[in-house]
Amino acid sequence: MSAPSMTLFHSPASPFVRKVLVVLHETGQTDRVALHAVNLTPVNPVAELNQGNPAGKIPALRLADGSVLHDSRVICEYLDLQHVGNPLIPREGWPRWHRLTLASLADAIMDAAVLTRYETFLRPKDKQWDAWIEAQQDKIRRGLSNLEQEHFAELASVFDIAAIGVACALGYLDLRFPDFGWREQQPQLAGWYAQVSQRESMQATDPSAT
Ligand code: BEZ
């Protein structure tokens, strides 16, 4: 086995990082990437991240030549183009745009959940804005309801970039908001998530196990 040629700057709790890690597992590329953990929050920037990544985002992937890819969408697309098996992102036509749009909805759910986490965990209590938190949570509820009612069958048909995104979003809700209660409203998603959580890629990247 050769030494990893790439470095992934990551924080294990980030659902966006988990998406990249699941893609690495699903495409058999874990050996190519060394993991470098950073303790990043909006009020705790990490200077070493900023090289080639001025916004200091994670996940960020440093390639062998020193160039840096960010963020998770770009990194997932890059990794998907590096392997020879079935693509996780359809290469062309309507399936590409449709699956990327579902993946974008999953990202939006993650965004709203992470913003809620920052607001409720990082911001001092007396500065927290309840209406803003409620609006983020409404976004999560609308997104999950749309997936359950409009897209469930197609989502469950293949474990690709869209399904990986939704699984990571649900995993993050369970990690940070165990009382959110999404399973009662989305029973199909709940059954599907119980199944896909057993995949090796999901087990190996479960942040509650680290
Ligand atoms: C978290 O701890 O919830 C978290 C950490 C990094 C990025 C996003 C979320």
JSON list of C-alpha atoms and ligand atoms in Angstrom, two decimals:
[
{"chain": "A", "resi": 1, "resn": "MET", "atom": "CA", "xyz": [0.00, 0.00, 0.00]},
{"chain": "A", "resi": 2, "resn": "SER", "atom": "CA", "xyz": [1.46, 3.40, -1.00]},
{"chain": "A", "resi": 3, "resn": "ALA", "atom": "CA", "xyz": [1.35, 6.46, 1.29]},
{"chain": "A", "resi": 4, "resn": "PRO", "atom": "CA", "xyz": [-1.76, 8.64, 0.94]},
{"chain": "A", "resi": 5, "resn": "SER", "atom": "CA", "xyz": [-1.21, 11.36, -1.65]},
{"chain": "A", "resi": 6, "resn": "MET", "atom": "CA", "xyz": [-4.00, 13.67, -0.45]},
{"chain": "A", "resi": 7, "resn": "THR", "atom": "CA", "xyz": [-4.94, 15.24, 2.89]},
{"chain": "A", "resi": 8, "resn": "LEU", "atom": "CA", "xyz": [-8.52, 15.87, 4.02]},
{"chain": "A", "resi": 9, "resn": "PHE", "atom": "CA", "xyz": [-8.90, 18.66, 6.55]},
{"chain": "A", "resi": 10, "resn": "HIS", "atom": "CA", "xyz": [-11.90, 17.66, 8.58]},
{"chain": "A", "resi": 11, "resn": "SER", "atom": "CA", "xyz": [-13.90, 17.76, 11.76]},
{"chain": "A", "resi": 12, "resn": "PRO", "atom": "CA", "xyz": [-15.65, 14.45, 12.44]},
{"chain": "A", "resi": 13, "resn": "ALA", "atom": "CA", "xyz": [-18.98, 15.99, 13.53]},
{"chain": "A", "resi": 14, "resn": "SER", "atom": "CA", "xyz": [-19.48, 17.99, 10.33]},
{"chain": "A", "resi": 15, "resn": "PRO", "atom": "CA", "xyz": [-22.13, 16.37, 8.09]},
{"chain": "A", "resi": 16, "resn": "PHE", "atom": "CA", "xyz": [-20.39, 17.88, 5.05]},
{"chain": "A", "resi": 17, "resn": "VAL", "atom": "CA", "xyz": [-17.17, 16.15, 6.05]},
{"chain": "A", "resi": 18, "resn": "ARG", "atom": "CA", "xyz": [-19.05, 12.91, 6.60]},
{"chain": "A", "resi": 19, "resn": "LYS", "atom": "CA", "xyz": [-20.45, 13.13, 3.07]},
{"chain": "A", "resi": 20, "resn": "VAL", "atom": "CA", "xyz": [-16.90, 13.22, 1.69]},
{"chain": "A", "resi": 21, "resn": "LEU", "atom": "CA", "xyz": [-15.79, 10.38, 3.96]},
{"chain": "A", "resi": 22, "resn": "VAL", "atom": "CA", "xyz": [-18.76, 8.23, 2.86]},
{"chain": "A", "resi": 23, "resn": "VAL", "atom": "CA", "xyz": [-17.88, 8.92, -0.79]},
{"chain": "A", "resi": 24, "resn": "LEU", "atom": "CA", "xyz": [-14.28, 7.85, -0.07]},
{"chain": "A", "resi": 25, "resn": "HIS", "atom": "CA", "xyz": [-15.52, 4.58, 1.42]},
{"chain": "A", "resi": 26, "resn": "GLU", "atom": "CA", "xyz": [-18.13, 3.91, -1.25]},
{"chain": "A", "resi": 27, "resn": "THR", "atom": "CA", "xyz": [-15.55, 4.44, -4.01]},
{"chain": "A", "resi": 28, "resn": "GLY", "atom": "CA", "xyz": [-12.76, 2.47, -2.33]},
{"chain": "A", "resi": 29, "resn": "GLN", "atom": "CA", "xyz": [-10.40, 5.43, -2.02]},
{"chain": "A", "resi": 30, "resn": "THR", "atom": "CA", "xyz": [-9.82, 5.71, 1.74]},
{"chain": "A", "resi": 31, "resn": "ASP", "atom": "CA", "xyz": [-6.15, 4.67, 1.36]},
{"chain": "A", "resi": 32, "resn": "ARG", "atom": "CA", "xyz": [-5.47, 7.67, -0.87]},
{"chain": "A", "resi": 33, "resn": "VAL", "atom": "CA", "xyz": [-6.33, 10.25, 1.78]},
{"chain": "A", "resi": 34, "resn": "ALA", "atom": "CA", "xyz": [-4.72, 11.14, 5.12]},
{"chain": "A", "resi": 35, "resn": "LEU", "atom": "CA", "xyz": [-7.10, 12.73, 7.64]},
{"chain": "A", "resi": 36, "resn": "HIS", "atom": "CA", "xyz": [-6.12, 15.94, 9.39]},
{"chain": "A", "resi": 37, "resn": "ALA", "atom": "CA", "xyz": [-8.56, 16.99, 12.12]},
{"chain": "A", "resi": 38, "resn": "VAL", "atom": "CA", "xyz": [-9.15, 20.68, 12.88]},
{"chain": "A", "resi": 39, "resn": "ASN", "atom": "CA", "xyz": [-11.25, 22.23, 15.60]},
{"chain": "A", "resi": 40, "resn": "LEU", "atom": "CA", "xyz": [-13.05, 24.85, 13.54]},
{"chain": "A", "resi": 41, "resn": "THR", "atom": "CA", "xyz": [-16.01, 27.05, 14.46]},
{"chain": "A", "resi": 42, "resn": "PRO", "atom": "CA", "xyz": [-17.13, 30.41, 13.01]},
{"chain": "A", "resi": 43, "resn": "VAL", "atom": "CA", "xyz": [-15.43, 32.14, 15.97]},
{"chain": "A", "resi": 44, "resn": "ASN", "atom": "CA", "xyz": [-12.36, 29.90, 16.02]},
{"chain": "A", "resi": 45, "resn": "PRO", "atom": "CA", "xyz": [-10.70, 30.09, 12.59]},
{"chain": "A", "resi": 46, "resn": "VAL", "atom": "CA", "xyz": [-7.78, 27.74, 11.98]},
{"chain": "A", "resi": 47, "resn": "ALA", "atom": "CA", "xyz": [-4.86, 29.53, 10.27]},
{"chain": "A", "resi": 48, "resn": "GLU", "atom": "CA", "xyz": [-3.37, 26.40, 8.62]},
{"chain": "A", "resi": 49, "resn": "LEU", "atom": "CA", "xyz": [-6.65, 25.91, 6.74]},
{"chain": "A", "resi": 50, "resn": "ASN", "atom": "CA", "xyz": [-6.46, 29.24, 4.97]},
{"chain": "A", "resi": 51, "resn": "GLN", "atom": "CA", "xyz": [-3.65, 28.34, 2.57]},
{"chain": "A", "resi": 52, "resn": "GLY", "atom": "CA", "xyz": [-5.32, 27.84, -0.82]},
{"chain": "A", "resi": 53, "resn": "ASN", "atom": "CA", "xyz": [-8.65, 28.02, 1.00]},
{"chain": "A", "resi": 54, "resn": "PRO", "atom": "CA", "xyz": [-9.08, 31.68, 1.95]},
{"chain": "A", "resi": 55, "resn": "ALA", "atom": "CA", "xyz": [-12.56, 31.19, 3.39]},
{"chain": "A", "resi": 56, "resn": "GLY", "atom": "CA", "xyz": [-11.06, 28.55, 5.70]},
{"chain": "A", "resi": 57, "resn": "LYS", "atom": "CA", "xyz": [-13.71, 25.97, 4.87]},
{"chain": "A", "resi": 58, "resn": "ILE", "atom": "CA", "xyz": [-13.94, 22.33, 5.84]},
{"chain": "A", "resi": 59, "resn": "PRO", "atom": "CA", "xyz": [-13.94, 19.88, 4.28]},
{"chain": "A", "resi": 60, "resn": "ALA", "atom": "CA", "xyz": [-10.88, 20.87, 2.24]},
{"chain": "A", "resi": 61, "resn": "LEU", "atom": "CA", "xyz": [-8.82, 18.39, 0.24]},
{"chain": "A", "resi": 62, "resn": "ARG", "atom": "CA", "xyz": [-5.13, 19.11, -0.36]},
{"chain": "A", "resi": 63, "resn": "LEU", "atom": "CA", "xyz": [-3.94, 17.31, -3.48]},
{"chain": "A", "resi": 64, "resn": "ALA", "atom": "CA", "xyz": [-0.47, 15.88, -4.09]},
{"chain": "A", "resi": 65, "resn": "ASP", "atom": "CA", "xyz": [0.66, 19.04, -5.91]},
{"chain": "A", "resi": 66, "resn": "GLY", "atom": "CA", "xyz": [-0.39, 21.25, -2.98]},
{"chain": "A", "resi": 67, "resn": "SER", "atom": "CA", "xyz": [-3.52, 22.69, -4.56]},
{"chain": "A", "resi": 68, "resn": "VAL", "atom": "CA", "xyz": [-6.64, 22.67, -2.40]},
{"chain": "A", "resi": 69, "resn": "LEU", "atom": "CA", "xyz": [-10.22, 21.73, -3.29]},
{"chain": "A", "resi": 70, "resn": "HIS", "atom": "CA", "xyz": [-13.17, 22.97, -1.26]},
{"chain": "A", "resi": 71, "resn": "ASP", "atom": "CA", "xyz": [-16.06, 22.50, -0.41]},
{"chain": "A", "resi": 72, "resn": "SER", "atom": "CA", "xyz": [-17.86, 19.14, -0.07]},
{"chain": "A", "resi": 73, "resn": "ARG", "atom": "CA", "xyz": [-19.68, 19.36, -3.43]},
{"chain": "A", "resi": 74, "resn": "VAL", "atom": "CA", "xyz": [-16.46, 20.04, -5.32]},
{"chain": "A", "resi": 75, "resn": "ILE", "atom": "CA", "xyz": [-14.52, 17.36, -3.40]},
{"chain": "A", "resi": 76, "resn": "CYS", "atom": "CA", "xyz": [-17.24, 14.72, -3.91]},
{"chain": "A", "resi": 77, "resn": "GLU", "atom": "CA", "xyz": [-17.34, 15.41, -7.64]},
{"chain": "A", "resi": 78, "resn": "TYR", "atom": "CA", "xyz": [-13.54, 15.23, -7.84]},
{"chain": "A", "resi": 79, "resn": "LEU", "atom": "CA", "xyz": [-13.40, 11.92, -5.96]},
{"chain": "A", "resi": 80, "resn": "ASP", "atom": "CA", "xyz": [-16.23, 10.49, -8.04]},
{"chain": "A", "resi": 81, "resn": "LEU", "atom": "CA", "xyz": [-14.26, 11.20, -11.20]},
{"chain": "A", "resi": 82, "resn": "GLN", "atom": "CA", "xyz": [-11.19, 9.43, -9.77]},
{"chain": "A", "resi": 83, "resn": "HIS", "atom": "CA", "xyz": [-12.66, 5.93, -9.55]},
{"chain": "A", "resi": 84, "resn": "VAL", "atom": "CA", "xyz": [-13.74, 3.40, -12.13]},
{"chain": "A", "resi": 85, "resn": "GLY", "atom": "CA", "xyz": [-16.90, 1.87, -10.59]},
{"chain": "A", "resi": 86, "resn": "ASN", "atom": "CA", "xyz": [-20.48, 3.11, -10.98]},
{"chain": "A", "resi": 87, "resn": "PRO", "atom": "CA", "xyz": [-20.51, 6.90, -10.68]},
{"chain": "A", "resi": 88, "resn": "LEU", "atom": "CA", "xyz": [-22.09, 8.32, -7.54]},
{"chain": "A", "resi": 89, "resn": "ILE", "atom": "CA", "xyz": [-22.98, 11.43, -9.53]},
{"chain": "A", "resi": 90, "resn": "PRO", "atom": "CA", "xyz": [-24.62, 10.68, -12.89]},
{"chain": "A", "resi": 91, "resn": "ARG", "atom": "CA", "xyz": [-22.34, 12.01, -15.58]},
{"chain": "A", "resi": 92, "resn": "GLU", "atom": "CA", "xyz": [-24.92, 13.52, -17.89]},
{"chain": "A", "resi": 93, "resn": "GLY", "atom": "CA", "xyz": [-28.50, 14.27, -18.84]},
{"chain": "A", "resi": 94, "resn": "TRP", "atom": "CA", "xyz": [-31.50, 14.84, -16.61]},
{"chain": "A", "resi": 95, "resn": "PRO", "atom": "CA", "xyz": [-30.46, 12.21, -14.00]},
{"chain": "A", "resi": 96, "resn": "ARG", "atom": "CA", "xyz": [-27.36, 14.33, -13.30]},
{"chain": "A", "resi": 97, "resn": "TRP", "atom": "CA", "xyz": [-29.29, 17.54, -12.66]},
{"chain": "A", "resi": 98, "resn": "HIS", "atom": "CA", "xyz": [-32.04, 15.78, -10.76]},
{"chain": "A", "resi": 99, "resn": "ARG", "atom": "CA", "xyz": [-29.75, 13.85, -8.41]},
{"chain": "A", "resi": 100, "resn": "LEU", "atom": "CA", "xyz": [-27.60, 16.97, -7.87]},
{"chain": "A", "resi": 101, "resn": "THR", "atom": "CA", "xyz": [-30.74, 18.92, -6.99]},
{"chain": "A", "resi": 102, "resn": "LEU", "atom": "CA", "xyz": [-31.73, 16.29, -4.41]},
{"chain": "A", "resi": 103, "resn": "ALA", "atom": "CA", "xyz": [-28.17, 16.42, -3.09]},
{"chain": "A", "resi": 104, "resn": "SER", "atom": "CA", "xyz": [-28.50, 20.20, -2.85]},
{"chain": "A", "resi": 105, "resn": "LEU", "atom": "CA", "xyz": [-31.66, 19.79, -0.77]},
{"chain": "A", "resi": 106, "resn": "ALA", "atom": "CA", "xyz": [-29.73, 17.48, 1.55]},
{"chain": "A", "resi": 107, "resn": "ASP", "atom": "CA", "xyz": [-27.00, 20.16, 1.80]},
{"chain": "A", "resi": 108, "resn": "ALA", "atom": "CA", "xyz": [-29.65, 22.78, 2.62]},
{"chain": "A", "resi": 109, "resn": "ILE", "atom": "CA", "xyz": [-30.95, 20.58, 5.46]},
{"chain": "A", "resi": 110, "resn": "MET", "atom": "CA", "xyz": [-27.38, 20.20, 6.76]},
{"chain": "A", "resi": 111, "resn": "ASP", "atom": "CA", "xyz": [-26.82, 23.96, 6.46]},
{"chain": "A", "resi": 112, "resn": "ALA", "atom": "CA", "xyz": [-29.94, 24.75, 8.46]},
{"chain": "A", "resi": 113, "resn": "ALA", "atom": "CA", "xyz": [-29.03, 22.16, 11.10]},
{"chain": "A", "resi": 114, "resn": "VAL", "atom": "CA", "xyz": [-25.44, 23.40, 11.45]},
{"chain": "A", "resi": 115, "resn": "LEU", "atom": "CA", "xyz": [-26.63, 27.02, 11.67]},
{"chain": "A", "resi": 116, "resn": "THR", "atom": "CA", "xyz": [-29.10, 25.98, 14.38]},
{"chain": "A", "resi": 117, "resn": "ARG", "atom": "CA", "xyz": [-26.28, 24.23, 16.21]},
{"chain": "A", "resi": 118, "resn": "TYR", "atom": "CA", "xyz": [-24.09, 27.34, 16.05]},
{"chain": "A", "resi": 119, "resn": "GLU", "atom": "CA", "xyz": [-26.93, 29.55, 17.24]},
{"chain": "A", "resi": 120, "resn": "THR", "atom": "CA", "xyz": [-27.93, 27.32, 20.15]},
{"chain": "A", "resi": 121, "resn": "PHE", "atom": "CA", "xyz": [-24.48, 26.04, 21.19]},
{"chain": "A", "resi": 122, "resn": "LEU", "atom": "CA", "xyz": [-22.01, 28.81, 20.38]},
{"chain": "A", "resi": 123, "resn": "ARG", "atom": "CA", "xyz": [-23.96, 32.02, 20.70]},
{"chain": "A", "resi": 124, "resn": "PRO", "atom": "CA", "xyz": [-24.42, 33.37, 24.22]},
{"chain": "A", "resi": 125, "resn": "LYS", "atom": "CA", "xyz": [-27.94, 32.62, 25.50]},
{"chain": "A", "resi": 126, "resn": "ASP", "atom": "CA", "xyz": [-28.97, 36.26, 25.82]},
{"chain": "A", "resi": 127, "resn": "LYS", "atom": "CA", "xyz": [-28.10, 36.90, 22.15]},
{"chain": "A", "resi": 128, "resn": "GLN", "atom": "CA", "xyz": [-29.95, 33.93, 20.67]},
{"chain": "A", "resi": 129, "resn": "TRP", "atom": "CA", "xyz": [-32.76, 34.69, 18.24]},
{"chain": "A", "resi": 130, "resn": "ASP", "atom": "CA", "xyz": [-35.70, 32.32, 18.62]},
{"chain": "A", "resi": 131, "resn": "ALA", "atom": "CA", "xyz": [-37.47, 33.33, 15.40]},
{"chain": "A", "resi": 132, "resn": "TRP", "atom": "CA", "xyz": [-34.28, 32.69, 13.44]},
{"chain": "A", "resi": 133, "resn": "ILE", "atom": "CA", "xyz": [-33.83, 29.25, 15.02]},
{"chain": "A", "resi": 134, "resn": "GLU", "atom": "CA", "xyz": [-37.48, 28.41, 14.29]},
{"chain": "A", "resi": 135, "resn": "ALA", "atom": "CA", "xyz": [-37.04, 29.48, 10.63]},
{"chain": "A", "resi": 136, "resn": "GLN", "atom": "CA", "xyz": [-34.03, 27.15, 10.25]},
{"chain": "A", "resi": 137, "resn": "GLN", "atom": "CA", "xyz": [-35.96, 24.29, 11.80]},
{"chain": "A", "resi": 138, "resn": "ASP", "atom": "CA", "xyz": [-38.92, 24.96, 9.48]},
{"chain": "A", "resi": 139, "resn": "LYS", "atom": "CA", "xyz": [-36.52, 24.69, 6.56]},
{"chain": "A", "resi": 140, "resn": "ILE", "atom": "CA", "xyz": [-35.39, 21.28, 7.84]},
{"chain": "A", "resi": 141, "resn": "ARG", "atom": "CA", "xyz": [-39.00, 20.11, 8.29]},
{"chain": "A", "resi": 142, "resn": "ARG", "atom": "CA", "xyz": [-40.01, 21.29, 4.79]},
{"chain": "A", "resi": 143, "resn": "GLY", "atom": "CA", "xyz": [-36.99, 19.59, 3.24]},
{"chain": "A", "resi": 144, "resn": "LEU", "atom": "CA", "xyz": [-37.60, 16.27, 4.98]},
{"chain": "A", "resi": 145, "resn": "SER", "atom": "CA", "xyz": [-41.30, 16.37, 4.19]},
{"chain": "A", "resi": 146, "resn": "ASN", "atom": "CA", "xyz": [-40.53, 16.99, 0.50]},
{"chain": "A", "resi": 147, "resn": "LEU", "atom": "CA", "xyz": [-38.11, 14.05, 0.42]},
{"chain": "A", "resi": 148, "resn": "GLU", "atom": "CA", "xyz": [-40.64, 11.78, 2.11]},
{"chain": "A", "resi": 149, "resn": "GLN", "atom": "CA", "xyz": [-43.64, 12.76, 0.01]},
{"chain": "A", "resi": 150, "resn": "GLU", "atom": "CA", "xyz": [-42.19, 13.56, -3.42]},
{"chain": "A", "resi": 151, "resn": "HIS", "atom": "CA", "xyz": [-38.90, 11.75, -3.79]},
{"chain": "A", "resi": 152, "resn": "PHE", "atom": "CA", "xyz": [-38.76, 8.78, -1.47]},
{"chain": "A", "resi": 153, "resn": "ALA", "atom": "CA", "xyz": [-38.84, 5.94, -4.03]},
{"chain": "A", "resi": 154, "resn": "GLU", "atom": "CA", "xyz": [-36.17, 7.45, -6.26]},
{"chain": "A", "resi": 155, "resn": "LEU", "atom": "CA", "xyz": [-34.03, 8.42, -3.28]},
{"chain": "A", "resi": 156, "resn": "ALA", "atom": "CA", "xyz": [-34.10, 4.86, -2.00]},
{"chain": "A", "resi": 157, "resn": "SER", "atom": "CA", "xyz": [-33.38, 3.35, -5.43]},
{"chain": "A", "resi": 158, "resn": "VAL", "atom": "CA", "xyz": [-29.61, 3.91, -5.35]},
{"chain": "A", "resi": 159, "resn": "PHE", "atom": "CA", "xyz": [-27.01, 4.93, -2.75]},
{"chain": "A", "resi": 160, "resn": "ASP", "atom": "CA", "xyz": [-25.52, 7.79, -4.73]},
{"chain": "A", "resi": 161, "resn": "ILE", "atom": "CA", "xyz": [-24.61, 11.40, -3.96]},
{"chain": "A", "resi": 162, "resn": "ALA", "atom": "CA", "xyz": [-28.24, 12.35, -3.20]},
{"chain": "A", "resi": 163, "resn": "ALA", "atom": "CA", "xyz": [-28.82, 9.39, -0.85]},
{"chain": "A", "resi": 164, "resn": "ILE", "atom": "CA", "xyz": [-25.43, 9.91, 0.83]},
{"chain": "A", "resi": 165, "resn": "GLY", "atom": "CA", "xyz": [-26.30, 13.56, 1.46]},
{"chain": "A", "resi": 166, "resn": "VAL", "atom": "CA", "xyz": [-29.69, 12.74, 2.96]},
{"chain": "A", "resi": 167, "resn": "ALA", "atom": "CA", "xyz": [-28.21, 9.97, 5.13]},
{"chain": "A", "resi": 168, "resn": "CYS", "atom": "CA", "xyz": [-25.53, 12.37, 6.44]},
{"chain": "A", "resi": 169, "resn": "ALA", "atom": "CA", "xyz": [-28.14, 15.07, 7.11]},
{"chain": "A", "resi": 170, "resn": "LEU", "atom": "CA", "xyz": [-30.29, 12.62, 9.10]},
{"chain": "A", "resi": 171, "resn": "GLY", "atom": "CA", "xyz": [-27.22, 11.37, 10.96]},
{"chain": "A", "resi": 172, "resn": "TYR", "atom": "CA", "xyz": [-26.36, 14.94, 11.93]},
{"chain": "A", "resi": 173, "resn": "LEU", "atom": "CA", "xyz": [-29.90, 15.60, 13.19]},
{"chain": "A", "resi": 174, "resn": "ASP", "atom": "CA", "xyz": [-29.62, 12.50, 15.38]},
{"chain": "A", "resi": 175, "resn": "LEU", "atom": "CA", "xyz": [-26.18, 13.57, 16.62]},
{"chain": "A", "resi": 176, "resn": "ARG", "atom": "CA", "xyz": [-26.96, 17.18, 17.53]},
{"chain": "A", "resi": 177, "resn": "PHE", "atom": "CA", "xyz": [-30.76, 17.26, 17.87]},
{"chain": "A", "resi": 178, "resn": "PRO", "atom": "CA", "xyz": [-31.81, 13.84, 19.18]},
{"chain": "A", "resi": 179, "resn": "ASP", "atom": "CA", "xyz": [-35.21, 15.26, 20.22]},
{"chain": "A", "resi": 180, "resn": "PHE", "atom": "CA", "xyz": [-36.04, 16.75, 16.82]},
{"chain": "A", "resi": 181, "resn": "GLY", "atom": "CA", "xyz": [-38.47, 13.88, 16.21]},
{"chain": "A", "resi": 182, "resn": "TRP", "atom": "CA", "xyz": [-38.17, 13.59, 12.42]},
{"chain": "A", "resi": 183, "resn": "ARG", "atom": "CA", "xyz": [-38.98, 9.86, 12.40]},
{"chain": "A", "resi": 184, "resn": "GLU", "atom": "CA", "xyz": [-42.62, 10.33, 13.41]},
{"chain": "A", "resi": 185, "resn": "GLN", "atom": "CA", "xyz": [-43.29, 12.61, 10.43]},
{"chain": "A", "resi": 186, "resn": "GLN", "atom": "CA", "xyz": [-41.14, 10.69, 7.94]},
{"chain": "A", "resi": 187, "resn": "PRO", "atom": "CA", "xyz": [-41.66, 6.95, 8.53]},
{"chain": "A", "resi": 188, "resn": "GLN", "atom": "CA", "xyz": [-40.37, 5.90, 5.09]},
{"chain": "A", "resi": 189, "resn": "LEU", "atom": "CA", "xyz": [-37.18, 7.90, 5.50]},
{"chain": "A", "resi": 190, "resn": "ALA", "atom": "CA", "xyz": [-36.81, 6.43, 9.00]},
{"chain": "A", "resi": 191, "resn": "GLY", "atom": "CA", "xyz": [-36.99, 2.84, 7.68]},
{"chain": "A", "resi": 192, "resn": "TRP", "atom": "CA", "xyz": [-34.60, 3.64, 4.84]},
{"chain": "A", "resi": 193, "resn": "TYR", "atom": "CA", "xyz": [-32.15, 5.37, 7.18]},
{"chain": "A", "resi": 194, "resn": "ALA", "atom": "CA", "xyz": [-32.13, 2.38, 9.54]},
{"chain": "A", "resi": 195, "resn": "GLN", "atom": "CA", "xyz": [-31.06, 0.24, 6.58]},
{"chain": "A", "resi": 196, "resn": "VAL", "atom": "CA", "xyz": [-28.43, 2.50, 5.01]},
{"chain": "A", "resi": 197, "resn": "SER", "atom": "CA", "xyz": [-26.91, 3.19, 8.44]},
{"chain": "A", "resi": 198, "resn": "GLN", "atom": "CA", "xyz": [-25.72, -0.41, 8.37]},
{"chain": "A", "resi": 199, "resn": "ARG", "atom": "CA", "xyz": [-23.56, 0.15, 5.31]},
{"chain": "A", "resi": 200, "resn": "GLU", "atom": "CA", "xyz": [-19.83, -0.12, 5.97]},
{"chain": "A", "resi": 201, "resn": "SER", "atom": "CA", "xyz": [-19.34, 3.47, 4.76]},
{"chain": "A", "resi": 202, "resn": "MET", "atom": "CA", "xyz": [-21.90, 4.83, 7.25]},
{"chain": "A", "resi": 203, "resn": "GLN", "atom": "CA", "xyz": [-20.68, 2.71, 10.16]},
{"chain": "A", "resi": 204, "resn": "ALA", "atom": "CA", "xyz": [-17.06, 3.70, 9.58]},
{"chain": "A", "resi": 205, "resn": "THR", "atom": "CA", "xyz": [-17.94, 7.42, 9.54]},
{"chain": "A", "resi": 206, "resn": "ASP", "atom": "CA", "xyz": [-20.46, 7.49, 12.41]},
{"chain": "A", "resi": 207, "resn": "PRO", "atom": "CA", "xyz": [-19.40, 10.58, 14.43]},
{"chain": "A", "resi": 208, "resn": "SER", "atom": "CA", "xyz": [-21.09, 9.29, 17.59]},
{"chain": "A", "resi": 209, "resn": "ALA", "atom": "CA", "xyz": [-18.70, 6.31, 17.52]},
{"chain": "A", "resi": 210, "resn": "THR", "atom": "CA", "xyz": [-15.54, 8.48, 17.54]},
{"chain": "B", "resi": 1, "resn": "BEZ", "atom": "C1", "xyz": [-20.54, 20.25, 15.01]},
{"chain": "B", "resi": 1, "resn": "BEZ", "atom": "O1", "xyz": [-19.78, 20.00, 15.95]},
{"chain": "B", "resi": 1, "resn": "BEZ", "atom": "O2", "xyz": [-21.77, 20.11, 15.08]},
{"chain": "B", "resi": 1, "resn": "BEZ", "atom": "C2", "xyz": [-19.94, 20.75, 13.71]},
{"chain": "B", "resi": 1, "resn": "BEZ", "atom": "C3", "xyz": [-18.54, 20.83, 13.61]},
{"chain": "B", "resi": 1, "resn": "BEZ", "atom": "C4", "xyz": [-17.99, 21.30, 12.42]},
{"chain": "B", "resi": 1, "resn": "BEZ", "atom": "C5", "xyz": [-18.80, 21.69, 11.37]},
{"chain": "B", "resi": 1, "resn": "BEZ", "atom": "C6", "xyz": [-20.19, 21.59, 11.49]},
{"chain": "B", "resi": 1, "resn": "BEZ", "atom": "C7", "xyz": [-20.74, 21.13, 12.66]}
]
